[in-house]
Amino acid sequence: MPDQTFLDWPFFEPRHRDLAAALEAWCVAHLPVDHSDIDAACRGLVAALGAGGWLQHSGGVLDVRSLCLIRETLARHDGLADFAFAMQGLGMGAVSLFGSPEQRAWLDKTRAGSAIAAFALTEPLSGSDVAATSTTAERVQGGWRLSGEKTWISNGGIADIYVIFARTGEAPGARGLSAFLMPADVAGLHVVERLDVIAPHPLARLRLDGVELPDSALIGRAGEGFKLAMAVLDVFRSTVGAAALGFARRALDESLTRVSSRRIQGAALAELQMVQGHLADMALEVDAAALLVYRAAWTKDQGAARITREAAMAKLYATEAAQRVIDTAVQLHGGDGVRHGSVVEQLYRDIRALRIYEGASDVQRVVIARSILPKEAK
Ligand code: COS
């Protein structure tokens, strides 16, 4: 059991402490799951998280501290469980924040675990540069026709509902994008490639060949898709930091067990000062990451309109620190650290993508720098 003293920090209310304790017990009983069939595992996890009531927190009113506590706890037990939870939230984030009553009906399904959600923003030529989105949505009688390609779409291939971003052309660049709610069974949507990565989860490249959507599919206002995407990412970037924190806590825990039991020249590894130095650095990075993650989450929950800087700092620091903590954990485990199937080997693969998706580390640096520079220097 990792250090839980952070729950006494003033960022939290009693309901958060209750949530963390109840979810911990659920995780001990249900995780990890078998990952051999990734699609089946994810479908099963979404259903189980729905049945457990945890997905109620993934949409509707977003309490960012709860989202972060859930992600960090799930990530500590099973990275795929964190993924399944996170994508229900990110996928429906635009609907939670800006959806019409009709669109919000989908939240009943994603929060129950009876529908799987996906967030389709990235394209082959626009990952970090969202303003370069080239998928088009043209006006047709009674609605919109969408054409283009999306890639690196998590849950692509198993999702029931997508939020998709396309160029509607009100202005060039960032001011000409819009968001749409797109059921997976529309005509013209093709899953053209499934993508295999070092920590496997459902991931796909999609093609839209003249997909027709009604007027009611537009989320928010036409031309405001970029700001809408950024507002969703403000919330969910903090939670990526939380997932990284969960991985780092697990790596520290595994390391403490390892250095207490492994002996070298007649003494436990833990007695060596150089090992203690590593442990101290790991613990320091874990606490610093937690402070940044829950500072961002608390700030948003207090009603801040934007937490762009706080969220970028939380994601950047927590993911980079977790990578270092996990790398040290692998080192302390020696050969066992690189053995397929060991906990720290799995963490080593799990953490890597978090420094890339939902805004790569260097994008977060750009966001932070712009937030502190005077206007004329940006
Ligand atoms: N919330 C609300 N509005 C925001 C915002 C936010 N977090 N961030 C920017 N905006 C607004 C800006 O205020 C600006 O509005 P005005 O035109 O009214 O002034 C508009 O959006 C354009 O912003 P900006 O000029 O900063 O846009 P850029 O094209 O320079 O993009 C970055 C900036 C790189 C920060 C942005 O494209 C980004 O975050 N990229 C990473 C995307 C990402 O995370 N991809 C992964 C996909 S999910 S796996």
Coordinates of C-alpha atoms and ligand atoms in Angstrom, one line a residue:
M1 CA 0.0 0.0 0.0
P2 CA 1.6 3.3 -1.0
D3 CA 1.8 6.4 1.1
Q4 CA -1.7 7.9 1.4
T5 CA -0.8 10.9 3.6
F6 CA -1.3 13.2 0.6
L7 CA -5.0 12.7 1.1
D8 CA -4.7 14.9 4.2
W9 CA -3.7 17.8 2.0
P10 CA -6.1 20.7 2.0
F11 CA -6.9 20.1 -1.7
F12 CA -9.3 17.3 -0.6
E13 CA -12.7 17.0 1.0
P14 CA -13.9 14.0 3.0
R15 CA -15.7 12.7 -0.1
H16 CA -12.4 12.5 -1.9
R17 CA -10.8 10.5 0.9
D18 CA -13.9 8.1 0.9
L19 CA -13.6 7.8 -2.9
A20 CA -9.9 6.9 -2.8
A21 CA -10.4 4.3 0.0
A22 CA -13.4 2.6 -1.8
L23 CA -11.7 2.5 -5.2
E24 CA -8.6 1.1 -3.6
A25 CA -10.6 -1.8 -2.2
W26 CA -12.3 -2.3 -5.6
C27 CA -9.0 -2.4 -7.4
V28 CA -7.6 -5.0 -5.0
A29 CA -10.6 -7.2 -5.8
H30 CA -10.7 -6.6 -9.6
L31 CA -7.3 -5.7 -11.0
P32 CA -5.1 -6.4 -12.9
V33 CA -7.1 -8.0 -15.7
D34 CA -5.8 -10.3 -18.4
H35 CA -4.3 -8.2 -21.3
S36 CA -4.0 -11.0 -23.8
D37 CA -7.0 -9.8 -25.9
I38 CA -6.8 -6.0 -25.7
D39 CA -10.2 -5.2 -27.2
A40 CA -11.9 -7.7 -25.0
A41 CA -10.0 -6.5 -21.9
C42 CA -11.0 -2.9 -22.6
R43 CA -14.6 -3.7 -23.2
G44 CA -14.6 -5.8 -20.0
L45 CA -13.0 -3.0 -18.0
V46 CA -15.4 -0.3 -19.2
A47 CA -18.3 -2.6 -18.3
A48 CA -16.8 -3.4 -14.9
L49 CA -15.9 0.2 -14.1
G50 CA -19.5 1.1 -15.1
A51 CA -21.0 -1.6 -12.9
G52 CA -18.7 -0.4 -10.0
G53 CA -20.1 3.1 -10.4
W54 CA -16.7 4.6 -11.1
L55 CA -17.6 5.9 -14.5
Q56 CA -20.2 8.2 -13.0
H57 CA -17.2 10.4 -12.3
S58 CA -16.1 10.3 -16.0
G59 CA -18.7 12.7 -17.4
G60 CA -21.4 15.2 -16.7
V61 CA -20.2 17.5 -13.9
L62 CA -16.4 17.0 -13.9
D63 CA -14.8 17.1 -10.5
V64 CA -11.1 17.2 -11.5
R65 CA -9.8 16.0 -8.1
S66 CA -12.0 12.9 -8.4
L67 CA -10.9 12.3 -11.9
C68 CA -7.2 12.6 -10.8
L69 CA -7.7 10.4 -7.7
I70 CA -9.4 7.7 -9.8
R71 CA -6.7 7.8 -12.6
E72 CA -3.8 7.7 -10.1
T73 CA -5.4 4.7 -8.2
L74 CA -6.3 2.7 -11.3
A75 CA -2.9 3.4 -12.9
R76 CA -1.2 2.1 -9.8
H77 CA -3.0 -1.2 -10.2
D78 CA -3.4 -1.7 -14.0
G79 CA -2.5 0.8 -16.8
L80 CA -5.2 -0.6 -19.0
A81 CA -7.9 0.1 -16.4
D82 CA -6.7 3.7 -16.2
F83 CA -6.8 3.9 -20.0
A84 CA -10.4 2.5 -20.1
F85 CA -11.6 5.0 -17.5
A86 CA -9.7 8.0 -19.0
M87 CA -11.0 7.6 -22.5
Q88 CA -14.6 7.6 -21.3
G89 CA -13.9 11.0 -19.8
L90 CA -11.8 12.5 -22.6
G91 CA -14.0 11.0 -25.3
M92 CA -17.1 12.7 -23.8
G93 CA -15.2 15.7 -22.4
A94 CA -16.6 18.1 -25.0
V95 CA -20.2 16.9 -24.3
S96 CA -19.7 17.2 -20.5
L97 CA -18.5 20.8 -20.9
F98 CA -20.5 22.0 -23.9
G99 CA -23.1 19.4 -25.0
S100 CA -26.7 20.0 -25.7
P101 CA -29.4 18.1 -23.7
E102 CA -29.8 15.7 -26.7
Q103 CA -26.0 15.1 -26.9
R104 CA -25.8 14.6 -23.1
A105 CA -28.1 11.5 -23.4
W106 CA -24.9 9.7 -24.6
L107 CA -23.4 10.5 -21.2
D108 CA -26.0 8.1 -19.6
K109 CA -24.5 5.3 -21.6
T110 CA -20.8 6.2 -21.3
R111 CA -21.2 6.7 -17.5
A112 CA -23.0 3.3 -17.2
G113 CA -20.3 1.6 -19.2
S114 CA -22.7 0.5 -21.9
A115 CA -21.1 2.7 -24.6
I116 CA -17.4 3.3 -25.3
A117 CA -16.2 6.8 -26.2
A118 CA -13.3 8.3 -28.2
F119 CA -11.8 11.7 -28.9
A120 CA -10.7 12.2 -32.5
L121 CA -8.5 15.2 -32.9
T122 CA -5.1 14.1 -34.2
E123 CA -4.5 13.7 -38.0
P124 CA -1.5 12.3 -40.0
L125 CA -0.2 15.9 -40.5
S126 CA -1.5 17.6 -37.3
G127 CA -0.7 16.3 -33.9
S128 CA 0.8 19.1 -31.9
D129 CA -0.4 21.7 -34.4
V130 CA -4.2 21.5 -33.9
A131 CA -4.7 24.7 -36.0
A132 CA -3.6 22.7 -39.0
T133 CA -6.5 20.3 -38.9
S134 CA -7.5 19.4 -42.4
T135 CA -10.5 17.0 -42.0
T136 CA -13.4 19.1 -43.5
A137 CA -17.0 19.4 -42.5
E138 CA -19.1 21.1 -45.3
R139 CA -22.6 22.4 -44.9
V140 CA -25.3 20.3 -46.6
Q141 CA -29.0 20.4 -46.4
G142 CA -29.9 19.8 -42.7
G143 CA -26.4 19.1 -41.5
W144 CA -22.8 18.5 -42.4
R145 CA -20.7 16.2 -44.6
L146 CA -17.3 15.2 -43.1
S147 CA -14.2 13.9 -45.1
G148 CA -10.7 13.3 -44.0
E149 CA -8.4 11.1 -41.9
K150 CA -7.8 10.9 -38.2
T151 CA -5.0 8.9 -36.6
W152 CA -3.7 7.7 -33.2
I153 CA -7.3 7.6 -32.0
S154 CA -7.6 5.7 -28.7
N155 CA -10.5 3.3 -28.7
G156 CA -10.6 3.6 -32.5
G157 CA -12.2 0.4 -33.7
I158 CA -14.1 -0.4 -30.4
A159 CA -15.8 3.0 -29.7
D160 CA -19.5 3.5 -30.0
I161 CA -19.3 7.2 -30.1
Y162 CA -16.7 9.7 -31.3
V163 CA -16.2 13.4 -30.7
I164 CA -14.5 14.5 -34.0
F165 CA -12.9 17.8 -34.9
A166 CA -13.1 19.2 -38.4
R167 CA -12.5 22.4 -40.4
T168 CA -15.7 24.3 -41.0
G169 CA -13.9 27.3 -42.5
E170 CA -15.2 30.3 -40.6
A171 CA -11.6 31.6 -40.6
P172 CA -8.2 30.2 -41.4
G173 CA -6.3 28.3 -38.7
A174 CA -7.5 27.8 -35.1
R175 CA -10.7 29.9 -35.6
G176 CA -12.2 27.7 -38.4
L177 CA -12.7 24.4 -36.5
S178 CA -15.8 22.7 -35.1
A179 CA -16.6 19.7 -33.0
F180 CA -19.1 17.0 -33.8
L181 CA -20.7 14.0 -32.1
M182 CA -20.4 11.0 -34.4
P183 CA -21.9 7.6 -33.6
A184 CA -19.6 4.7 -34.8
D185 CA -22.2 3.2 -37.0
V186 CA -22.5 6.1 -39.5
A187 CA -22.1 5.3 -43.2
G188 CA -18.7 6.4 -44.5
L189 CA -16.6 5.9 -41.3
H190 CA -13.9 3.3 -41.9
V191 CA -11.3 1.9 -39.4
V192 CA -8.4 1.6 -42.0
E193 CA -5.6 0.5 -39.7
R194 CA -5.1 -0.7 -36.1
L195 CA -1.9 0.6 -34.5
D196 CA 0.2 -1.6 -32.3
V197 CA 2.3 0.2 -29.6
I198 CA 4.6 -0.7 -26.7
A199 CA 1.9 -0.5 -24.1
P200 CA -1.0 -1.9 -26.3
H201 CA -4.5 -0.5 -26.1
P202 CA -7.1 -0.1 -28.8
L203 CA -5.7 2.5 -31.3
A204 CA -6.6 3.2 -34.9
R205 CA -6.4 5.3 -38.0
L206 CA -9.8 6.3 -39.3
R207 CA -11.1 7.5 -42.7
L208 CA -14.2 9.6 -43.1
D209 CA -15.6 9.3 -46.6
G210 CA -18.5 11.9 -46.8
V211 CA -19.9 11.0 -43.4
E212 CA -23.3 12.8 -43.0
L213 CA -24.2 14.2 -39.6
P214 CA -27.3 16.2 -38.7
D215 CA -27.2 19.8 -37.4
S216 CA -27.8 18.4 -33.9
A217 CA -24.3 16.8 -34.0
L218 CA -22.5 20.1 -33.8
I219 CA -21.1 20.6 -30.3
G220 CA -21.1 24.2 -29.1
R221 CA -20.8 26.8 -31.9
A222 CA -19.3 26.4 -35.4
G223 CA -15.8 27.9 -35.5
E224 CA -15.2 27.3 -31.8
G225 CA -13.8 23.8 -32.0
F226 CA -10.2 24.8 -31.2
K227 CA -11.1 26.5 -28.0
L228 CA -13.4 23.7 -27.1
A229 CA -10.6 21.1 -27.7
M230 CA -8.2 23.2 -25.6
A231 CA -10.8 23.5 -22.7
V232 CA -11.2 19.7 -22.7
L233 CA -7.5 19.2 -22.7
D234 CA -7.1 21.7 -19.8
V235 CA -9.1 19.3 -17.7
F236 CA -7.7 16.0 -19.0
R237 CA -4.1 17.0 -19.1
S238 CA -4.1 17.3 -15.3
T239 CA -5.5 13.7 -15.2
V240 CA -2.6 12.5 -17.5
G241 CA -0.3 13.8 -14.8
A242 CA -2.3 11.9 -12.3
A243 CA -2.0 8.6 -14.2
A244 CA 1.8 9.2 -14.4
L245 CA 1.8 9.8 -10.6
G246 CA 0.0 6.4 -10.1
F247 CA 2.7 4.7 -12.2
A248 CA 5.5 6.4 -10.3
R249 CA 4.0 5.5 -6.9
R250 CA 3.8 1.9 -8.0
A251 CA 7.4 2.0 -9.1
L252 CA 8.5 3.5 -5.8
D253 CA 6.5 0.8 -3.9
E254 CA 8.0 -2.0 -5.9
S255 CA 11.5 -0.5 -5.3
L256 CA 11.0 -0.3 -1.6
T257 CA 10.0 -4.0 -1.5
R258 CA 12.9 -4.9 -3.7
V259 CA 15.7 -3.1 -1.8
S260 CA 14.4 -4.4 1.5
S261 CA 14.6 -8.0 0.5
R262 CA 17.5 -8.1 -2.0
R263 CA 20.8 -8.7 -0.3
I264 CA 24.3 -7.7 -1.5
Q265 CA 27.5 -8.5 0.3
G266 CA 25.6 -9.6 3.4
A267 CA 23.3 -6.5 3.7
A268 CA 20.0 -5.4 2.3
L269 CA 20.3 -3.1 -0.7
A270 CA 18.3 -0.6 1.3
E271 CA 21.3 -0.2 3.7
L272 CA 23.5 1.3 0.9
Q273 CA 23.6 5.0 0.9
M274 CA 23.7 5.2 -2.8
V275 CA 20.4 3.2 -3.0
Q276 CA 18.9 5.5 -0.3
G277 CA 19.8 8.5 -2.4
H278 CA 17.9 7.0 -5.3
L279 CA 14.9 6.3 -3.1
A280 CA 15.0 9.9 -1.8
D281 CA 15.0 11.3 -5.3
M282 CA 12.1 9.1 -6.3
A283 CA 10.0 10.1 -3.2
L284 CA 10.7 13.7 -3.8
E285 CA 9.6 13.5 -7.5
V286 CA 6.4 11.7 -6.5
D287 CA 5.5 14.3 -4.0
A288 CA 6.3 17.2 -6.3
A289 CA 4.3 15.7 -9.1
A290 CA 1.3 15.1 -6.7
L291 CA 1.4 18.7 -5.5
L292 CA 1.3 20.0 -9.1
V293 CA -1.4 17.6 -10.2
Y294 CA -3.7 18.3 -7.3
R295 CA -3.0 22.1 -7.4
A296 CA -4.3 22.1 -11.0
A297 CA -7.3 19.9 -10.1
W298 CA -8.2 21.9 -7.1
T299 CA -7.9 25.2 -9.0
K300 CA -10.3 24.0 -11.7
D301 CA -12.7 22.7 -9.0
Q302 CA -12.7 26.1 -7.4
G303 CA -14.3 27.4 -10.5
A304 CA -11.3 28.8 -12.5
A305 CA -12.3 29.5 -16.1
R306 CA -8.9 28.3 -17.4
I307 CA -6.2 26.2 -15.8
T308 CA -4.0 26.1 -18.9
R309 CA -0.7 26.8 -17.1
E310 CA -1.4 24.7 -14.1
A311 CA -2.5 21.7 -16.2
A312 CA 0.5 22.0 -18.5
M313 CA 2.8 22.1 -15.5
A314 CA 1.1 19.1 -13.9
K315 CA 1.3 17.0 -17.1
L316 CA 4.8 18.0 -18.0
Y317 CA 6.4 17.5 -14.6
A318 CA 4.4 14.4 -13.6
T319 CA 5.0 12.5 -16.8
E320 CA 8.7 13.4 -17.0
A321 CA 9.3 12.7 -13.3
A322 CA 7.5 9.4 -13.6
Q323 CA 9.7 8.3 -16.4
R324 CA 12.8 9.0 -14.3
V325 CA 11.3 7.3 -11.2
I326 CA 10.4 4.2 -13.2
D327 CA 13.8 4.1 -14.9
T328 CA 15.4 4.1 -11.5
A329 CA 13.0 1.3 -10.4
V330 CA 14.1 -0.8 -13.3
Q331 CA 17.7 -0.2 -12.4
L332 CA 17.2 -1.2 -8.8
H333 CA 15.5 -4.4 -10.0
G334 CA 18.5 -5.5 -12.0
G335 CA 17.8 -8.2 -14.6
D336 CA 14.2 -8.6 -13.2
G337 CA 13.6 -5.0 -14.2
V338 CA 13.8 -5.8 -17.9
R339 CA 12.1 -9.2 -17.8
H340 CA 8.9 -9.3 -19.8
G341 CA 5.9 -9.4 -17.5
S342 CA 7.6 -7.9 -14.4
V343 CA 5.7 -5.0 -12.9
V344 CA 8.4 -2.4 -13.4
E345 CA 9.0 -3.6 -17.0
Q346 CA 5.2 -3.0 -17.7
L347 CA 5.4 0.4 -16.0
Y348 CA 8.5 1.2 -18.2
R349 CA 6.4 0.6 -21.3
D350 CA 3.2 2.2 -19.8
I351 CA 4.7 5.6 -19.0
R352 CA 6.3 6.4 -22.3
A353 CA 3.3 7.5 -24.3
L354 CA 2.1 9.9 -21.6
R355 CA 5.0 12.2 -22.5
I356 CA 3.6 12.4 -26.0
Y357 CA -0.2 12.2 -26.1
E358 CA -2.6 15.1 -25.1
G359 CA 0.2 17.5 -25.9
A360 CA 3.8 16.4 -26.0
S361 CA 6.2 17.6 -23.3
D362 CA 7.6 20.4 -25.6
V363 CA 4.1 21.6 -26.3
Q364 CA 3.5 21.9 -22.6
R365 CA 6.7 24.0 -22.3
V366 CA 5.4 26.3 -25.1
V367 CA 2.1 26.6 -23.2
I368 CA 3.8 27.4 -19.9
A369 CA 6.2 29.9 -21.5
R370 CA 3.4 31.7 -23.3
S371 CA 1.5 32.0 -20.1
I372 CA 4.3 33.9 -18.4
L373 CA 5.7 36.0 -21.3
P374 CA 4.4 39.5 -21.8
K375 CA 1.8 39.6 -24.7
E376 CA 4.2 41.4 -27.1
A377 CA 6.9 38.7 -26.7
K378 CA 4.7 35.6 -27.6
Ligands
COS1 N1 -8.7 27.3 -23.4 C1 -9.5 28.1 -24.1 N2 -9.0 28.8 -25.2 C2 -7.7 28.6 -25.5 C3 -6.9 27.7 -24.9 C4 -7.4 27.0 -23.7 N3 -6.6 26.2 -23.0 N4 -5.7 27.7 -25.5 C5 -5.8 28.6 -26.5 N5 -7.0 29.1 -26.5 C6 -7.5 30.1 -27.5 C7 -6.5 31.3 -27.5 O1 -6.9 32.2 -26.5 C8 -6.8 31.8 -28.9 O2 -8.0 32.6 -28.9 P1 -8.1 33.9 -29.7 O3 -7.9 33.6 -31.2 O4 -9.5 34.4 -29.4 O5 -7.0 34.8 -29.2 C9 -7.0 30.6 -29.8 O6 -7.5 29.6 -28.8 C10 -5.8 30.1 -30.5 O7 -4.8 29.9 -29.5 P2 -3.2 29.9 -29.9 O8 -2.9 31.1 -30.8 O9 -2.4 29.7 -28.7 O10 -3.1 28.6 -30.9 P3 -1.9 27.8 -31.5 O11 -2.3 27.3 -32.9 O12 -0.6 28.6 -31.4 O13 -1.8 26.5 -30.6 C11 -0.8 25.0 -29.0 C12 -1.2 26.4 -29.4 C13 0.4 24.4 -29.6 C14 -0.6 25.1 -27.5 C15 -2.0 24.0 -29.2 O14 -2.2 23.7 -30.6 C16 -1.9 22.7 -28.5 O15 -2.2 22.6 -27.3 N6 -1.4 21.6 -29.2 C17 -1.3 20.3 -28.7 C18 -2.6 19.6 -29.0 C19 -2.7 18.2 -28.4 O16 -2.7 18.1 -27.2 N7 -2.8 17.2 -29.2 C20 -3.0 15.9 -28.8 C21 -4.4 15.5 -29.2 S1 -5.2 14.5 -28.0 S2 -4.2 12.9 -27.8

